[in-house]
Coordinates of C-alpha atoms and ligand atoms in Angstrom, one line a residue:
M201 CA 44.9 -33.1 77.9
T202 CA 42.0 -35.6 77.8
A203 CA 39.4 -32.7 78.6
C204 CA 41.0 -30.9 75.7
M205 CA 40.7 -33.7 73.2
V206 CA 37.0 -34.3 74.4
A207 CA 36.3 -30.5 73.9
W208 CA 38.1 -30.3 70.7
S209 CA 36.0 -33.5 69.5
C210 CA 32.9 -32.0 70.5
V211 CA 33.6 -28.6 68.7
A212 CA 34.5 -30.7 65.6
C213 CA 31.2 -32.6 66.1
S214 CA 28.9 -29.9 64.9
G215 CA 28.2 -28.1 61.5
P216 CA 29.1 -28.9 58.0
Q217 CA 32.7 -29.8 58.6
D218 CA 31.9 -32.4 61.3
F219 CA 33.9 -35.6 60.4
M220 CA 32.5 -37.7 63.1
R221 CA 29.1 -37.7 61.4
A222 CA 29.9 -38.6 57.9
A223 CA 27.8 -38.2 54.8
N224 CA 28.7 -41.5 53.0
P225 CA 29.6 -45.3 53.9
A226 CA 33.4 -44.8 53.2
A227 CA 33.6 -41.7 55.4
R228 CA 31.5 -43.4 58.1
D229 CA 34.2 -46.2 58.2
I230 CA 36.8 -43.3 58.9
A231 CA 34.5 -41.7 61.4
S232 CA 34.0 -44.8 63.4
F233 CA 37.7 -45.6 63.3
G234 CA 38.3 -42.1 64.9
W235 CA 35.7 -42.8 67.4
W236 CA 37.7 -46.1 68.4
L237 CA 40.8 -44.1 68.7
L238 CA 39.4 -41.3 70.8
V239 CA 37.8 -43.9 73.1
V240 CA 41.1 -45.8 73.5
F241 CA 43.0 -42.7 73.9
C242 CA 40.6 -41.5 76.7
V243 CA 41.0 -44.9 78.5
A244 CA 44.8 -45.0 78.3
A245 CA 45.2 -41.4 79.5
A246 CA 42.8 -42.1 82.4
I247 CA 44.8 -45.2 83.3
V248 CA 48.1 -43.3 83.3
W249 CA 46.7 -40.5 85.5
L250 CA 45.3 -42.7 88.1
V251 CA 48.5 -44.3 88.2
L252 CA 50.4 -40.9 88.7
A253 CA 47.6 -40.0 91.3
Y254 CA 48.3 -43.2 93.3
I255 CA 52.1 -42.6 93.3
A256 CA 51.6 -39.1 94.3
L257 CA 49.3 -39.9 97.1
R258 CA 51.2 -43.1 98.2
Y259 CA 54.3 -41.4 98.6
D260 CA 53.3 -37.9 99.5
D261 CA 55.1 -38.5 103.1
G262 CA 58.4 -37.9 101.0
S263 CA 59.4 -41.5 101.0
F264 CA 59.2 -41.4 97.3
A265 CA 63.1 -40.5 97.1
A266 CA 63.8 -43.9 98.5
H267 CA 62.0 -45.9 95.7
A268 CA 63.6 -48.8 94.4
P269 CA 66.0 -48.1 91.5
A270 CA 64.8 -48.5 87.9
D271 CA 67.0 -51.5 87.4
A272 CA 65.4 -53.6 90.0
D273 CA 63.4 -56.3 88.6
E274 CA 59.8 -54.8 89.8
P275 CA 60.1 -51.5 88.1
K276 CA 61.6 -53.2 85.0
R277 CA 58.7 -55.4 84.6
W278 CA 56.4 -52.2 84.7
I279 CA 58.5 -50.5 82.1
V280 CA 58.5 -53.5 79.8
I281 CA 54.8 -54.3 80.1
G282 CA 53.3 -50.9 80.5
G283 CA 55.7 -48.8 78.8
L284 CA 56.4 -51.1 75.8
G285 CA 54.2 -54.2 75.6
I286 CA 50.7 -52.6 76.1
P287 CA 51.4 -49.8 73.6
A288 CA 52.9 -52.2 71.1
V289 CA 49.9 -54.2 71.1
V290 CA 47.5 -51.2 70.9
F291 CA 49.5 -49.3 68.1
L292 CA 49.8 -52.6 66.0
T293 CA 46.1 -53.4 66.6
F294 CA 44.8 -49.9 65.3
F295 CA 47.6 -50.1 62.6
A296 CA 46.1 -53.4 61.3
L297 CA 42.5 -52.1 61.8
M298 CA 43.4 -49.0 59.7
F299 CA 43.6 -51.2 56.4
G300 CA 39.8 -51.6 56.2
P301 CA 38.9 -47.9 56.1
M302 CA 41.8 -47.2 53.6
R303 CA 40.8 -50.1 51.2
G304 CA 37.3 -48.7 51.4
S305 CA 38.3 -45.3 51.1
T306 CA 37.1 -43.2 48.2
A307 CA 40.7 -42.1 47.3
H308 CA 41.6 -45.7 46.6
Q309 CA 38.6 -46.5 44.5
A310 CA 38.9 -43.4 42.2
G311 CA 41.6 -43.3 39.4
G312 CA 40.5 -45.8 37.1
A313 CA 37.2 -43.9 35.9
A314 CA 36.9 -41.1 33.6
V315 CA 37.5 -37.9 35.3
D316 CA 34.5 -35.7 35.8
I317 CA 36.1 -32.6 37.6
R318 CA 39.7 -31.4 38.1
V319 CA 40.4 -29.7 41.3
I320 CA 43.4 -27.3 41.3
G321 CA 45.1 -25.8 44.4
R322 CA 46.4 -22.5 44.2
Q323 CA 47.7 -20.3 47.1
W324 CA 45.3 -19.8 48.5
W325 CA 42.1 -21.1 46.8
F326 CA 40.6 -24.2 45.3
E327 CA 39.2 -24.1 41.7
A328 CA 36.9 -26.7 40.3
E329 CA 37.3 -27.4 36.6
Y330 CA 34.2 -29.2 35.0
L331 CA 35.6 -31.1 32.1
G332 CA 33.6 -30.5 28.8
H333 CA 34.1 -32.5 25.6
Q334 CA 36.3 -29.7 24.3
V335 CA 38.7 -27.7 26.3
D336 CA 37.0 -24.5 25.8
E337 CA 33.8 -25.9 27.4
A338 CA 35.5 -26.3 30.5
V339 CA 33.8 -24.5 33.5
H340 CA 35.9 -23.0 36.3
V341 CA 34.5 -22.4 39.5
P342 CA 36.3 -21.0 42.3
S343 CA 36.0 -22.1 46.0
E344 CA 32.7 -24.2 45.4
L345 CA 32.2 -27.7 44.0
H346 CA 28.8 -28.7 42.9
I347 CA 28.1 -32.4 42.7
P348 CA 25.0 -34.7 42.2
V349 CA 23.5 -36.7 45.1
G350 CA 23.8 -40.5 44.9
R351 CA 26.2 -40.3 41.9
P352 CA 30.0 -41.2 42.2
V353 CA 32.1 -38.3 41.1
D354 CA 35.8 -38.8 40.0
I355 CA 38.0 -36.0 40.7
E356 CA 41.6 -35.3 39.5
L357 CA 43.6 -33.3 42.0
E358 CA 46.6 -31.1 40.9
T359 CA 48.4 -28.2 42.5
R360 CA 49.9 -25.1 40.5
D361 CA 52.3 -24.2 43.2
V362 CA 53.0 -25.8 46.7
I363 CA 51.4 -28.8 48.3
H364 CA 47.7 -28.4 49.3
S365 CA 45.5 -31.0 50.8
F366 CA 41.8 -31.6 49.7
W367 CA 39.8 -32.6 52.6
I368 CA 36.0 -32.7 52.7
P369 CA 35.7 -34.3 56.3
K370 CA 32.1 -35.4 56.0
L371 CA 32.8 -37.1 52.7
H372 CA 36.2 -38.5 52.5
G373 CA 39.8 -38.7 53.9
K374 CA 42.5 -36.2 53.1
V375 CA 44.3 -36.5 49.8
D376 CA 47.2 -34.2 49.0
L377 CA 47.8 -32.0 46.0
V378 CA 51.5 -32.5 45.0
P379 CA 53.3 -30.5 42.5
G380 CA 54.1 -32.6 39.4
R381 CA 51.7 -35.5 40.4
V382 CA 48.2 -36.1 39.7
N383 CA 46.0 -37.7 42.7
H384 CA 42.4 -38.9 42.6
V385 CA 39.6 -39.1 44.9
R386 CA 35.8 -40.2 44.3
L387 CA 33.1 -38.2 46.0
L388 CA 29.8 -39.6 46.9
A389 CA 27.2 -37.6 49.0
D390 CA 24.1 -39.5 50.2
T391 CA 22.1 -36.6 51.1
P392 CA 21.7 -33.0 49.7
G393 CA 23.4 -30.4 51.5
V394 CA 26.5 -28.2 52.0
Y395 CA 29.6 -29.8 53.2
R396 CA 32.6 -27.6 54.0
G397 CA 36.1 -28.8 53.0
E398 CA 39.3 -27.0 53.9
C399 CA 43.0 -27.3 52.8
A400 CA 44.5 -29.8 55.3
E401 CA 48.5 -29.1 54.5
F402 CA 49.9 -25.9 55.6
C403 CA 50.7 -24.1 52.4
G404 CA 51.7 -20.5 53.4
A405 CA 50.5 -17.5 55.3
Q406 CA 46.8 -17.9 54.3
H407 CA 46.5 -21.7 54.6
A408 CA 43.6 -21.2 57.2
H409 CA 41.8 -19.3 54.8
M410 CA 41.8 -22.0 51.9
R411 CA 38.1 -23.3 52.0
I412 CA 35.9 -25.0 49.5
D413 CA 32.1 -25.6 49.9
I414 CA 30.8 -28.8 48.5
V415 CA 27.1 -28.2 47.4
A416 CA 25.5 -31.9 46.8
E417 CA 22.1 -31.4 44.9
L418 CA 19.5 -33.6 43.6
P419 CA 20.8 -34.7 39.9
V420 CA 18.2 -32.5 38.1
Y421 CA 19.2 -29.2 40.1
F422 CA 22.9 -30.3 39.5
D423 CA 22.4 -30.7 35.6
A424 CA 20.5 -27.4 35.6
W425 CA 23.3 -25.6 37.6
L426 CA 26.0 -27.0 35.3
E427 CA 24.2 -25.9 32.3
S428 CA 23.6 -22.5 33.6
Q429 CA 27.6 -22.2 34.3
R430 CA 28.5 -23.3 30.9
A431 CA 26.7 -20.2 29.4
D432 CA 28.7 -17.1 28.8
A433 CA 28.6 -14.2 31.3
A434 CA 25.3 -12.1 31.4
Q435 CA 25.8 -8.9 29.2
P436 CA 24.5 -5.8 31.0
D437 CA 21.9 -4.0 28.8
V438 CA 20.0 -1.0 30.4
D439 CA 21.4 -0.4 33.8
E440 CA 23.7 2.3 33.7
K441 CA 25.6 1.6 37.0
V442 CA 26.2 -1.9 35.8
L443 CA 27.3 -0.7 32.3
H444 CA 29.7 1.5 33.8
G445 CA 31.0 -1.3 36.1
R446 CA 31.7 -3.1 33.3
D447 CA 33.6 -0.4 31.7
V448 CA 35.7 0.0 34.8
F449 CA 36.4 -3.9 35.1
M450 CA 37.6 -3.9 31.4
A451 CA 39.9 -0.7 31.5
S452 CA 41.3 -1.6 35.0
A453 CA 43.7 -4.6 36.1
C454 CA 40.7 -6.8 36.8
A455 CA 40.5 -7.9 33.2
L456 CA 44.2 -8.9 33.1
C457 CA 44.1 -11.4 36.0
H458 CA 40.4 -12.7 35.7
T459 CA 38.4 -14.4 33.0
V460 CA 34.6 -13.2 32.3
R461 CA 33.7 -15.5 29.5
G462 CA 32.0 -13.6 26.6
T463 CA 34.3 -10.7 27.3
Q464 CA 37.6 -9.7 26.4
A465 CA 38.8 -10.4 29.9
R466 CA 40.8 -13.5 29.8
G467 CA 43.2 -13.5 32.7
S468 CA 44.2 -16.6 34.4
I469 CA 45.9 -15.6 37.5
G470 CA 42.8 -15.0 39.5
P471 CA 39.6 -16.8 39.7
D472 CA 37.0 -17.0 36.7
L473 CA 34.3 -14.5 37.5
T474 CA 32.1 -15.4 34.6
H475 CA 29.3 -16.3 37.2
V476 CA 30.8 -14.5 40.3
G477 CA 27.4 -13.1 41.3
S478 CA 26.0 -16.7 41.8
R479 CA 28.9 -17.8 44.1
R480 CA 28.3 -18.2 47.8
R481 CA 31.8 -17.0 48.9
I482 CA 34.7 -14.9 47.7
A483 CA 38.5 -14.7 48.3
G484 CA 39.2 -18.4 48.2
G485 CA 36.1 -19.1 50.3
S486 CA 37.2 -16.8 53.0
F487 CA 34.1 -14.4 53.1
E488 CA 30.4 -14.5 52.2
N489 CA 29.7 -13.1 48.9
T490 CA 27.8 -10.0 50.2
T491 CA 27.9 -6.4 48.9
A492 CA 30.0 -5.2 51.7
N493 CA 32.7 -7.9 51.5
L494 CA 32.8 -7.9 47.8
S495 CA 33.3 -4.0 48.1
A496 CA 35.9 -4.4 50.6
W497 CA 37.8 -7.2 48.8
I498 CA 38.2 -5.0 45.8
T499 CA 39.6 -1.8 47.4
D500 CA 41.3 -3.5 50.6
A501 CA 42.1 -7.4 49.9
Q502 CA 45.5 -6.9 51.4
S503 CA 44.0 -6.2 54.9
M504 CA 41.5 -9.0 54.7
K505 CA 43.9 -11.7 53.4
P506 CA 47.5 -10.5 53.5
G507 CA 49.8 -12.0 51.3
A508 CA 47.0 -13.0 48.6
R509 CA 47.6 -12.3 45.1
M510 CA 44.6 -10.0 44.9
P511 CA 46.0 -6.3 45.0
S512 CA 44.2 -3.5 47.2
L513 CA 42.9 -1.5 44.3
R514 CA 42.4 1.7 46.5
Q515 CA 42.2 3.7 43.4
L516 CA 38.7 2.4 42.3
S517 CA 37.1 3.7 45.6
G518 CA 34.0 5.6 45.4
P519 CA 31.5 5.4 42.4
D520 CA 33.9 3.4 40.3
E521 CA 33.9 0.7 43.2
R522 CA 30.0 0.6 43.6
A523 CA 29.6 0.4 39.9
L524 CA 32.2 -2.7 39.7
V525 CA 30.2 -4.3 42.6
S526 CA 26.9 -4.1 40.8
Y527 CA 28.5 -5.5 37.6
L528 CA 30.0 -8.3 39.4
Q529 CA 26.7 -9.1 41.3
S530 CA 25.0 -9.0 37.9
L531 CA 27.2 -12.0 36.6
R532 CA 24.8 -14.7 37.8
Ligands
CUA799 CU1 46.5 -24.9 50.8 CU2 46.8 -25.1 53.0

């Protein structure tokens, strides 16, 4: 058990989702609390096992059956001190210490300031909505959240279906997205980088494939990115394959479910595809945005992510599918 916990901790401690190596002060408080929990857990487990080993070795001659009854004074003292007293002290100490990181947590600080971004959870993808001065200025970005480094960003969290949980392990503690309720979190990244986030509340068959990448970049790059995202979709001009792809998109079910700003596609069931060509990942963050994945996602989404609302559009296989992929990739 201890070995499993340590192995798990080591696995968790590498890469963009490593909550033990946090990227801001509030997350660092949570991480150091986590380290203390792990250390105390390992020490407690080691003591329990040593006691068990001692008993097993001492009584391996079969005399164990003749041990003192549990209601004798000596065993009772063991149970009261070791089974109740020490665990109570340990649990109450950690309970009290937990209030420090909780007070400093970014979820606690947020809520009073103006909202910069609304994050919406759906089965099974996150959508970041950058709020403009007017409603029609809002920029919708699926499965990706860009923030400026060194600037606190206040985020409003909502869900359109079941309970989800927004968790960027390197940046903050978990905050749930609860139907009928608006929660808040404040994100602050110290250094540029890509931080991976996951849905942390079981929300159905594809819960494990509900991911969001946080791209923290210097303010000048962030401002340029947001400006580019506010623009309408690029219009194809000469490339015949791209033009054909656009026609396929507008004439098929794609346009009923997805929005491509600047065209007649205004669907709101699936993610906004206005700048899909510039996205890192597709399908709720499940797959990298490559030609092969995009192609497979169009014609065989139900094999890749069974239960997702994206249908498998097998009728588009062949030249239509390749043209469609070219059109989507041109939307940068
Ligand atoms: Cu959304 Cu789990």
